mmCIF file of C-alpha atoms in Angstrom:
data_model
loop_
_atom_site.group_PDB
_atom_site.id
_atom_site.type_symbol
_atom_site.label_atom_id
_atom_site.label_comp_id
_atom_site.label_asym_id
_atom_site.label_seq_id
_atom_site.Cartn_x
_atom_site.Cartn_y
_atom_site.Cartn_z
ATOM 1 C CA MET A 1 10.052 -6.256 10.675
ATOM 2 C CA LYS A 2 8.225 -4.107 8.139
ATOM 3 C CA PHE A 3 4.860 -2.462 8.761
ATOM 4 C CA MET A 4 2.462 -0.602 6.496
ATOM 5 C CA VAL A 5 0.780 2.269 8.310
ATOM 6 C CA ILE A 6 -2.536 2.999 6.615
ATOM 7 C CA VAL A 7 -4.112 6.425 7.044
ATOM 8 C CA LYS A 8 -7.881 6.051 6.672
ATOM 9 C CA ALA A 9 -9.845 8.500 4.554
ATOM 10 C CA ASP A 10 -12.299 11.071 5.903
ATOM 11 C CA ALA A 11 -14.533 13.757 4.363
ATOM 12 C CA ASN A 12 -11.542 16.138 4.018
ATOM 13 C CA THR A 13 -9.204 13.717 2.249
ATOM 14 C CA GLU A 14 -12.054 12.630 -0.031
ATOM 15 C CA ALA A 15 -12.620 16.304 -0.883
ATOM 16 C CA GLY A 16 -8.992 16.575 -2.016
ATOM 17 C CA PHE A 17 -7.559 18.413 0.981
ATOM 18 C CA LEU A 18 -4.455 16.360 1.702
ATOM 19 C CA PHE A 19 -3.251 18.863 4.257
ATOM 20 C CA SER A 20 -6.499 19.843 5.945
ATOM 21 C CA GLU A 21 -5.346 18.326 9.175
ATOM 22 C CA PRO A 22 -2.689 18.216 10.515
ATOM 23 C CA PRO A 23 -0.859 21.291 9.186
ATOM 24 C CA PRO A 24 1.923 20.382 6.717
ATOM 25 C CA THR A 25 4.740 21.608 8.959
ATOM 26 C CA GLU A 26 3.730 19.311 11.838
ATOM 27 C CA MET A 27 3.457 16.276 9.581
ATOM 28 C CA GLY A 28 6.735 17.305 7.949
ATOM 29 C CA LYS A 29 8.419 17.288 11.357
ATOM 30 C CA PHE A 30 6.996 13.877 12.160
ATOM 31 C CA ASN A 31 8.199 12.517 8.812
ATOM 32 C CA GLU A 32 11.627 14.011 9.425
ATOM 33 C CA SER A 33 11.892 12.271 12.798
ATOM 34 C CA LEU A 34 11.032 8.964 11.073
ATOM 35 C CA VAL A 35 13.706 9.568 8.432
ATOM 36 C CA LYS A 36 16.337 10.543 11.027
ATOM 37 C CA ALA A 37 15.639 7.401 13.089
ATOM 38 C CA GLY A 38 16.069 5.295 9.927
ATOM 39 C CA VAL A 39 12.547 3.962 10.347
ATOM 40 C CA LEU A 40 10.881 5.329 7.213
ATOM 41 C CA LEU A 41 11.072 3.279 3.998
ATOM 42 C CA ALA A 42 8.400 5.096 1.985
ATOM 43 C CA GLY A 43 5.302 7.224 2.242
ATOM 44 C CA GLU A 44 2.636 8.301 -0.227
ATOM 45 C CA GLY A 45 -0.618 10.249 -0.260
ATOM 46 C CA LEU A 46 -3.601 9.222 -2.395
ATOM 47 C CA HIS A 47 -5.893 11.455 -4.439
ATOM 48 C CA PRO A 48 -9.601 11.209 -3.561
ATOM 49 C CA SER A 49 -11.359 8.048 -4.728
ATOM 50 C CA SER A 50 -13.175 10.182 -7.352
ATOM 51 C CA LYS A 51 -9.970 9.891 -9.421
ATOM 52 C CA GLY A 52 -9.794 6.130 -8.936
ATOM 53 C CA ALA A 53 -11.607 2.964 -9.973
ATOM 54 C CA ARG A 54 -12.478 -0.499 -8.764
ATOM 55 C CA ILE A 55 -12.095 -3.703 -10.690
ATOM 56 C CA ARG A 56 -14.025 -6.792 -9.718
ATOM 57 C CA TYR A 57 -13.083 -10.281 -10.935
ATOM 58 C CA ASP A 58 -15.596 -13.068 -11.205
ATOM 59 C CA GLY A 59 -14.028 -15.937 -13.066
ATOM 60 C CA THR A 60 -13.097 -14.480 -16.463
ATOM 61 C CA GLN A 61 -15.418 -11.456 -16.059
ATOM 62 C CA ARG A 62 -13.874 -8.045 -15.271
ATOM 63 C CA THR A 63 -16.123 -5.218 -14.094
ATOM 64 C CA VAL A 64 -14.712 -1.683 -13.848
ATOM 65 C CA ILE A 65 -16.465 0.807 -11.567
ATOM 66 C CA ASP A 66 -15.243 4.408 -11.572
ATOM 67 C CA GLY A 67 -14.915 6.335 -8.280
ATOM 68 C CA PRO A 68 -15.911 8.115 -6.085
ATOM 69 C CA PHE A 69 -16.775 5.441 -3.528
ATOM 70 C CA ALA A 70 -19.238 6.193 -0.766
ATOM 71 C CA GLU A 71 -17.820 4.207 2.179
ATOM 72 C CA THR A 72 -15.298 6.907 3.134
ATOM 73 C CA LYS A 73 -14.173 5.215 6.355
ATOM 74 C CA GLU A 74 -13.138 2.080 4.488
ATOM 75 C CA LEU A 75 -10.966 4.010 2.034
ATOM 76 C CA VAL A 76 -7.245 4.718 2.244
ATOM 77 C CA ALA A 77 -5.909 8.297 2.165
ATOM 78 C CA GLY A 78 -2.213 7.528 2.428
ATOM 79 C CA PHE A 79 0.410 5.206 3.861
ATOM 80 C CA TRP A 80 3.853 4.864 5.339
ATOM 81 C CA LEU A 81 6.148 1.847 5.132
ATOM 82 C CA ILE A 82 8.309 1.572 8.224
ATOM 83 C CA GLN A 83 11.034 -0.802 9.425
ATOM 84 C CA VAL A 84 11.004 -1.430 13.186
ATOM 85 C CA LYS A 85 11.919 -4.175 15.686
ATOM 86 C CA SER A 86 8.399 -4.916 16.957
ATOM 87 C CA LYS A 87 4.723 -4.090 16.580
ATOM 88 C CA ASP A 88 4.997 -2.179 19.870
ATOM 89 C CA GLU A 89 7.719 0.030 18.422
ATOM 90 C CA ALA A 90 5.501 0.720 15.405
ATOM 91 C CA ILE A 91 2.629 1.685 17.717
ATOM 92 C CA GLU A 92 4.887 3.929 19.824
ATOM 93 C CA TRP A 93 5.946 5.823 16.699
ATOM 94 C CA LEU A 94 2.401 6.306 15.488
ATOM 95 C CA LYS A 95 1.130 7.476 18.865
ATOM 96 C CA ARG A 96 3.382 10.485 18.295
ATOM 97 C CA ALA A 97 1.875 11.294 14.890
ATOM 98 C CA PRO A 98 0.204 14.723 14.815
ATOM 99 C CA PHE A 99 -3.320 13.607 13.931
ATOM 100 C CA GLY A 100 -6.478 15.434 14.960
ATOM 101 C CA ASP A 101 -9.732 14.320 16.477
ATOM 102 C CA GLY A 102 -11.318 11.207 14.995
ATOM 103 C CA ALA A 103 -8.356 10.212 12.828
ATOM 104 C CA VAL A 104 -7.857 6.437 12.483
ATOM 105 C CA ILE A 105 -4.710 4.724 11.318
ATOM 106 C CA GLU A 106 -4.130 1.012 10.831
ATOM 107 C CA ILE A 107 -0.806 -0.778 11.320
ATOM 108 C CA ARG A 108 -0.280 -3.950 9.286
ATOM 109 C CA GLN A 109 2.716 -6.266 9.125
ATOM 110 C CA VAL A 110 4.293 -6.846 5.706
ATOM 111 C CA PHE A 111 5.127 -10.360 4.458
ATOM 112 C CA SER A 112 8.795 -11.271 4.084
ATOM 113 C CA PRO A 113 10.188 -14.194 1.993
ATOM 114 C CA GLU A 114 10.561 -16.519 5.036
ATOM 115 C CA ASP A 115 6.791 -16.276 5.671
ATOM 116 C CA PHE A 116 6.015 -18.257 2.528
ATOM 117 C CA GLY A 117 7.394 -21.623 3.617
ATOM 118 C CA PRO A 118 7.380 -24.406 1.011
ATOM 119 C CA ALA A 119 5.329 -22.356 -1.493
ATOM 120 C CA LEU A 120 8.461 -20.314 -2.209
ATOM 121 C CA THR A 121 10.543 -22.988 -3.940
ATOM 122 C CA PRO A 122 14.286 -22.352 -4.481
ATOM 123 C CA GLU A 123 13.501 -21.638 -8.141
ATOM 124 C CA LEU A 124 10.812 -19.080 -7.237
ATOM 125 C CA LYS A 125 13.079 -17.534 -4.586
ATOM 126 C CA ALA A 126 15.834 -17.034 -7.173
ATOM 127 C CA ASN A 127 13.246 -15.536 -9.541
ATOM 128 C CA GLU A 128 12.019 -13.177 -6.803
ATOM 129 C CA GLU A 129 15.557 -11.986 -6.053
ATOM 130 C CA ARG A 130 16.099 -11.321 -9.761
ATOM 131 C CA LEU A 131 12.843 -9.306 -9.881
ATOM 132 C CA ARG A 132 13.949 -7.214 -6.906
ATOM 133 C CA ALA A 133 17.332 -6.530 -8.460
ATOM 134 C CA GLN A 134 15.640 -5.424 -11.697
ATOM 135 C CA ALA A 135 13.244 -3.174 -9.749
ATOM 136 C CA ALA A 136 16.130 -1.626 -7.804
ATOM 137 C CA ALA A 137 18.076 -0.997 -11.032
ATOM 138 C CA GLN A 138 15.061 0.721 -12.600
ATOM 139 C CA GLN A 139 14.622 2.863 -9.489
ATOM 140 C CA GLN A 140 18.276 3.991 -9.786
ATOM 141 C CA GLN A 141 17.701 5.185 -13.336
ATOM 142 C CA GLN A 142 14.872 7.538 -12.378
ATOM 143 C CA MET B 1 1.037 9.576 -13.236
ATOM 144 C CA ARG B 2 1.317 7.005 -10.492
ATOM 145 C CA PHE B 3 -1.384 4.657 -9.254
ATOM 146 C CA MET B 4 -1.719 2.346 -6.294
ATOM 147 C CA ILE B 5 -3.424 -0.974 -7.024
ATOM 148 C CA ILE B 6 -5.040 -2.056 -3.768
ATOM 149 C CA ARG B 7 -5.780 -5.757 -3.362
ATOM 150 C CA LYS B 8 -8.731 -5.996 -0.998
ATOM 151 C CA ALA B 9 -8.672 -8.627 1.731
ATOM 152 C CA ASP B 10 -10.956 -11.680 1.855
ATOM 153 C CA ALA B 11 -11.466 -14.624 4.220
ATOM 154 C CA GLU B 12 -8.432 -16.393 2.789
ATOM 155 C CA THR B 13 -5.980 -13.482 3.100
ATOM 156 C CA GLU B 14 -7.264 -12.874 6.636
ATOM 157 C CA SER B 15 -6.684 -16.522 7.630
ATOM 158 C CA GLU B 16 -3.478 -17.269 9.533
ATOM 159 C CA THR B 17 -2.237 -19.836 7.041
ATOM 160 C CA SER B 18 -2.182 -17.851 3.817
ATOM 161 C CA PRO B 19 -0.098 -17.852 1.699
ATOM 162 C CA VAL B 20 2.415 -20.354 3.063
ATOM 163 C CA GLY B 21 1.066 -23.683 1.773
ATOM 164 C CA LYS B 22 2.447 -25.652 -1.143
ATOM 165 C CA GLU B 23 -0.866 -25.002 -2.940
ATOM 166 C CA HIS B 24 0.104 -21.340 -3.205
ATOM 167 C CA GLU B 25 3.071 -22.129 -5.426
ATOM 168 C CA GLN B 26 1.034 -21.535 -8.608
ATOM 169 C CA LEU B 27 -0.214 -18.174 -7.293
ATOM 170 C CA LEU B 28 3.328 -17.069 -6.391
ATOM 171 C CA LYS B 29 4.474 -18.149 -9.867
ATOM 172 C CA ASP B 30 1.666 -16.210 -11.572
ATOM 173 C CA MET B 31 2.200 -13.088 -9.432
ATOM 174 C CA MET B 32 5.905 -13.131 -10.247
ATOM 175 C CA ALA B 33 5.177 -13.433 -13.969
ATOM 176 C CA TYR B 34 2.752 -10.495 -13.693
ATOM 177 C CA ASN B 35 5.321 -8.443 -11.758
ATOM 178 C CA GLN B 36 7.922 -9.383 -14.350
ATOM 179 C CA ALA B 37 5.665 -8.098 -17.157
ATOM 180 C CA MET B 38 5.224 -4.790 -15.290
ATOM 181 C CA LEU B 39 8.966 -4.513 -14.696
ATOM 182 C CA ASP B 40 9.721 -5.257 -18.358
ATOM 183 C CA ALA B 41 7.253 -2.530 -19.353
ATOM 184 C CA GLY B 42 9.099 -0.181 -16.961
ATOM 185 C CA ILE B 43 5.971 0.741 -15.007
ATOM 186 C CA MET B 44 6.526 -1.093 -11.677
ATOM 187 C CA ARG B 45 7.280 1.268 -8.782
ATOM 188 C CA GLY B 46 6.898 -0.992 -5.742
ATOM 189 C CA GLY B 47 4.551 -3.155 -3.743
ATOM 190 C CA GLN B 48 4.072 -5.264 -0.627
ATOM 191 C CA GLY B 49 1.893 -8.056 0.715
ATOM 192 C CA LEU B 50 0.287 -7.646 4.135
ATOM 193 C CA LYS B 51 -0.104 -10.236 6.887
ATOM 194 C CA PRO B 52 -3.631 -10.841 8.262
ATOM 195 C CA SER B 53 -4.994 -7.997 10.408
ATOM 196 C CA SER B 54 -4.512 -10.254 13.472
ATOM 197 C CA ALA B 55 -0.830 -9.224 13.288
ATOM 198 C CA GLY B 56 -1.803 -5.531 13.170
ATOM 199 C CA ALA B 57 -3.411 -2.772 15.231
ATOM 200 C CA ARG B 58 -5.524 0.363 14.871
ATOM 201 C CA ILE B 59 -4.903 3.704 16.489
ATOM 202 C CA GLN B 60 -7.745 6.169 16.885
ATOM 203 C CA PHE B 61 -7.036 9.785 17.846
ATOM 204 C CA ARG B 62 -9.505 11.674 20.072
ATOM 205 C CA ASP B 63 -8.512 15.241 20.970
ATOM 206 C CA GLY B 64 -5.017 14.291 19.846
ATOM 207 C CA LYS B 65 -4.882 11.321 22.266
ATOM 208 C CA PRO B 66 -4.248 7.867 20.753
ATOM 209 C CA THR B 67 -6.226 4.731 21.655
ATOM 210 C CA VAL B 68 -4.758 1.423 20.459
ATOM 211 C CA THR B 69 -6.902 -1.583 19.428
ATOM 212 C CA ASP B 70 -5.169 -4.830 18.484
ATOM 213 C CA GLY B 71 -6.312 -6.834 15.426
ATOM 214 C CA PRO B 72 -7.896 -8.916 14.028
ATOM 215 C CA PHE B 73 -10.562 -6.671 12.512
ATOM 216 C CA THR B 74 -13.761 -8.314 11.355
ATOM 217 C CA GLU B 75 -14.718 -6.344 8.238
ATOM 218 C CA ALA B 76 -12.524 -8.411 5.861
ATOM 219 C CA LYS B 77 -13.823 -6.690 2.711
ATOM 220 C CA GLU B 78 -12.751 -3.260 3.990
ATOM 221 C CA LEU B 79 -9.237 -4.446 4.751
ATOM 222 C CA ILE B 80 -6.217 -4.434 2.486
ATOM 223 C CA ALA B 81 -4.203 -7.561 1.648
ATOM 224 C CA GLY B 82 -1.500 -5.899 -0.446
ATOM 225 C CA PHE B 83 -0.628 -3.196 -2.943
ATOM 226 C CA THR B 84 1.348 -2.488 -6.117
ATOM 227 C CA LEU B 85 2.513 0.943 -7.274
ATOM 228 C CA ILE B 86 2.703 1.659 -11.001
ATOM 229 C CA GLU B 87 3.580 4.651 -13.154
ATOM 230 C CA VAL B 88 1.567 4.963 -16.367
ATOM 231 C CA LYS B 89 0.330 7.645 -18.803
ATOM 232 C CA SER B 90 -3.376 7.476 -17.961
ATOM 233 C CA LYS B 91 -5.992 5.911 -15.728
ATOM 234 C CA GLU B 92 -7.090 3.853 -18.747
ATOM 235 C CA GLU B 93 -3.597 2.397 -19.094
ATOM 236 C CA ALA B 94 -3.659 1.546 -15.374
ATOM 237 C CA ILE B 95 -7.007 -0.198 -15.815
ATOM 238 C CA GLU B 96 -5.649 -2.192 -18.764
ATOM 239 C CA TRP B 97 -2.836 -3.505 -16.535
ATOM 240 C CA VAL B 98 -5.181 -4.293 -13.695
ATOM 241 C CA ARG B 99 -7.417 -6.317 -16.028
ATOM 242 C CA ARG B 100 -4.457 -8.670 -16.484
ATOM 243 C CA TRP B 101 -4.213 -9.439 -12.740
ATOM 244 C CA PRO B 102 -3.474 -13.200 -12.296
ATOM 245 C CA ALA B 103 -6.651 -15.319 -12.333
ATOM 246 C CA SER B 104 -5.179 -17.736 -9.762
ATOM 247 C CA ASP B 105 -5.405 -14.990 -7.107
ATOM 248 C CA GLY B 106 -8.529 -15.449 -4.986
ATOM 249 C CA HIS B 107 -9.445 -18.400 -7.254
ATOM 250 C CA GLY B 108 -10.502 -15.884 -9.917
ATOM 251 C CA ASN B 109 -12.641 -13.805 -7.561
ATOM 252 C CA VAL B 110 -10.910 -10.687 -6.250
ATOM 253 C CA SER B 111 -11.632 -6.989 -5.833
ATOM 254 C CA LEU B 112 -8.980 -4.418 -6.653
ATOM 255 C CA GLU B 113 -9.044 -0.655 -6.188
ATOM 256 C CA LEU B 114 -7.049 1.765 -8.287
ATOM 257 C CA ARG B 115 -6.064 5.065 -6.652
ATOM 258 C CA GLN B 116 -3.952 7.932 -7.978
ATOM 259 C CA LEU B 117 -0.938 9.046 -5.907
ATOM 260 C CA TYR B 118 -0.186 12.656 -5.040
ATOM 261 C CA GLU B 119 2.924 14.014 -6.766
ATOM 262 C CA LEU B 120 5.334 16.813 -5.778
ATOM 263 C CA GLU B 121 3.560 19.120 -8.250
ATOM 264 C CA ASP B 122 0.377 18.771 -6.223
ATOM 265 C CA PHE B 123 2.078 20.512 -3.287
ATOM 266 C CA GLU B 124 2.904 23.628 -5.313
ATOM 267 C CA GLY B 125 2.210 26.683 -3.184
ATOM 268 C CA VAL B 126 1.647 24.591 -0.043
ATOM 269 C CA ALA B 127 5.019 23.020 0.621
ATOM 270 C CA GLY B 128 8.361 24.777 1.111
ATOM 271 C CA PRO B 129 11.648 23.430 -0.324
ATOM 272 C CA GLU B 130 12.486 21.368 2.814
ATOM 273 C CA LEU B 131 9.123 19.664 2.689
ATOM 274 C CA LYS B 132 9.557 18.906 -1.013
ATOM 275 C CA GLU B 133 12.981 17.380 -0.362
ATOM 276 C CA LEU B 134 11.459 15.233 2.370
ATOM 277 C CA GLU B 135 8.638 14.166 0.038
ATOM 278 C CA LYS B 136 11.210 13.074 -2.521
ATOM 279 C CA GLN B 137 12.991 10.906 0.061
ATOM 280 C CA MET B 138 9.703 9.316 1.012
ATOM 281 C CA HIS B 139 8.728 8.152 -2.451
ATOM 282 C CA ALA B 140 8.096 4.475 -2.472
ATOM 283 C CA SER B 141 10.789 1.832 -2.257
ATOM 284 C CA PRO B 142 11.536 -0.357 -5.287
ATOM 285 C CA ASP B 143 10.405 -3.580 -3.593
ATOM 286 C CA VAL B 144 8.237 -5.768 -5.779
ATOM 287 C CA PRO B 145 5.061 -7.233 -4.259
ATOM 288 C CA ARG B 146 4.726 -10.831 -3.121
#
């Protein structure tokens, strides 16, 4: 099963210090262990919310609000996508992550096609597989 | 530049049943059409949908020691229900795409957040060659969101 590991923002990440804590070498080592175990699918870091925006939809209305956003603890600073056998395995991996005092991460399970039941009709399933193939082909070209 | 479109959670995405019902067929159809448009424009770089937080957990570090709390988490509006990664020329272009988000999602009432991703160039002077190679391997998978 796939999990998204969400690293929550703090004052440092919102100030643009991606590597304030932990030091890059320690996080690099942790990432390397994830890669070697075949667990890591992807990982990205996000710029502070000051470079972002929010879009709110109310019926046909679209409201754009530029960052920064004040509720630092609710924001995301980065994420990993991992493939493991259980939620417990995901938790065991993340317990070993070199985070400092007060850091909070959130582990969330990712939907897979079988979770959609009857909503994913055979026609939609075929369409989805075609989309994935197209996405994979585009990724190859980069 | 790359952006992450964050789809914020709401009561429906946090409920156990979403999005498996037959009534979600239209939403799946619309999301696929939207994803298709992004793919055809060559800007789609990945995405995923997340199960309710009841299937998840939080880990808090104190003095380097982890404490695990199982979901669900009550602050639905602070949670994430899914994300899409796109590569565009400007924040304005990203906003233009986000404005076209399917109206059937959240029955026309959703909140999205747009956030810029760090690139290898941002690590100039901080990261050595091994770290850069690792970063490259970690760049997001081509999966399209559901």
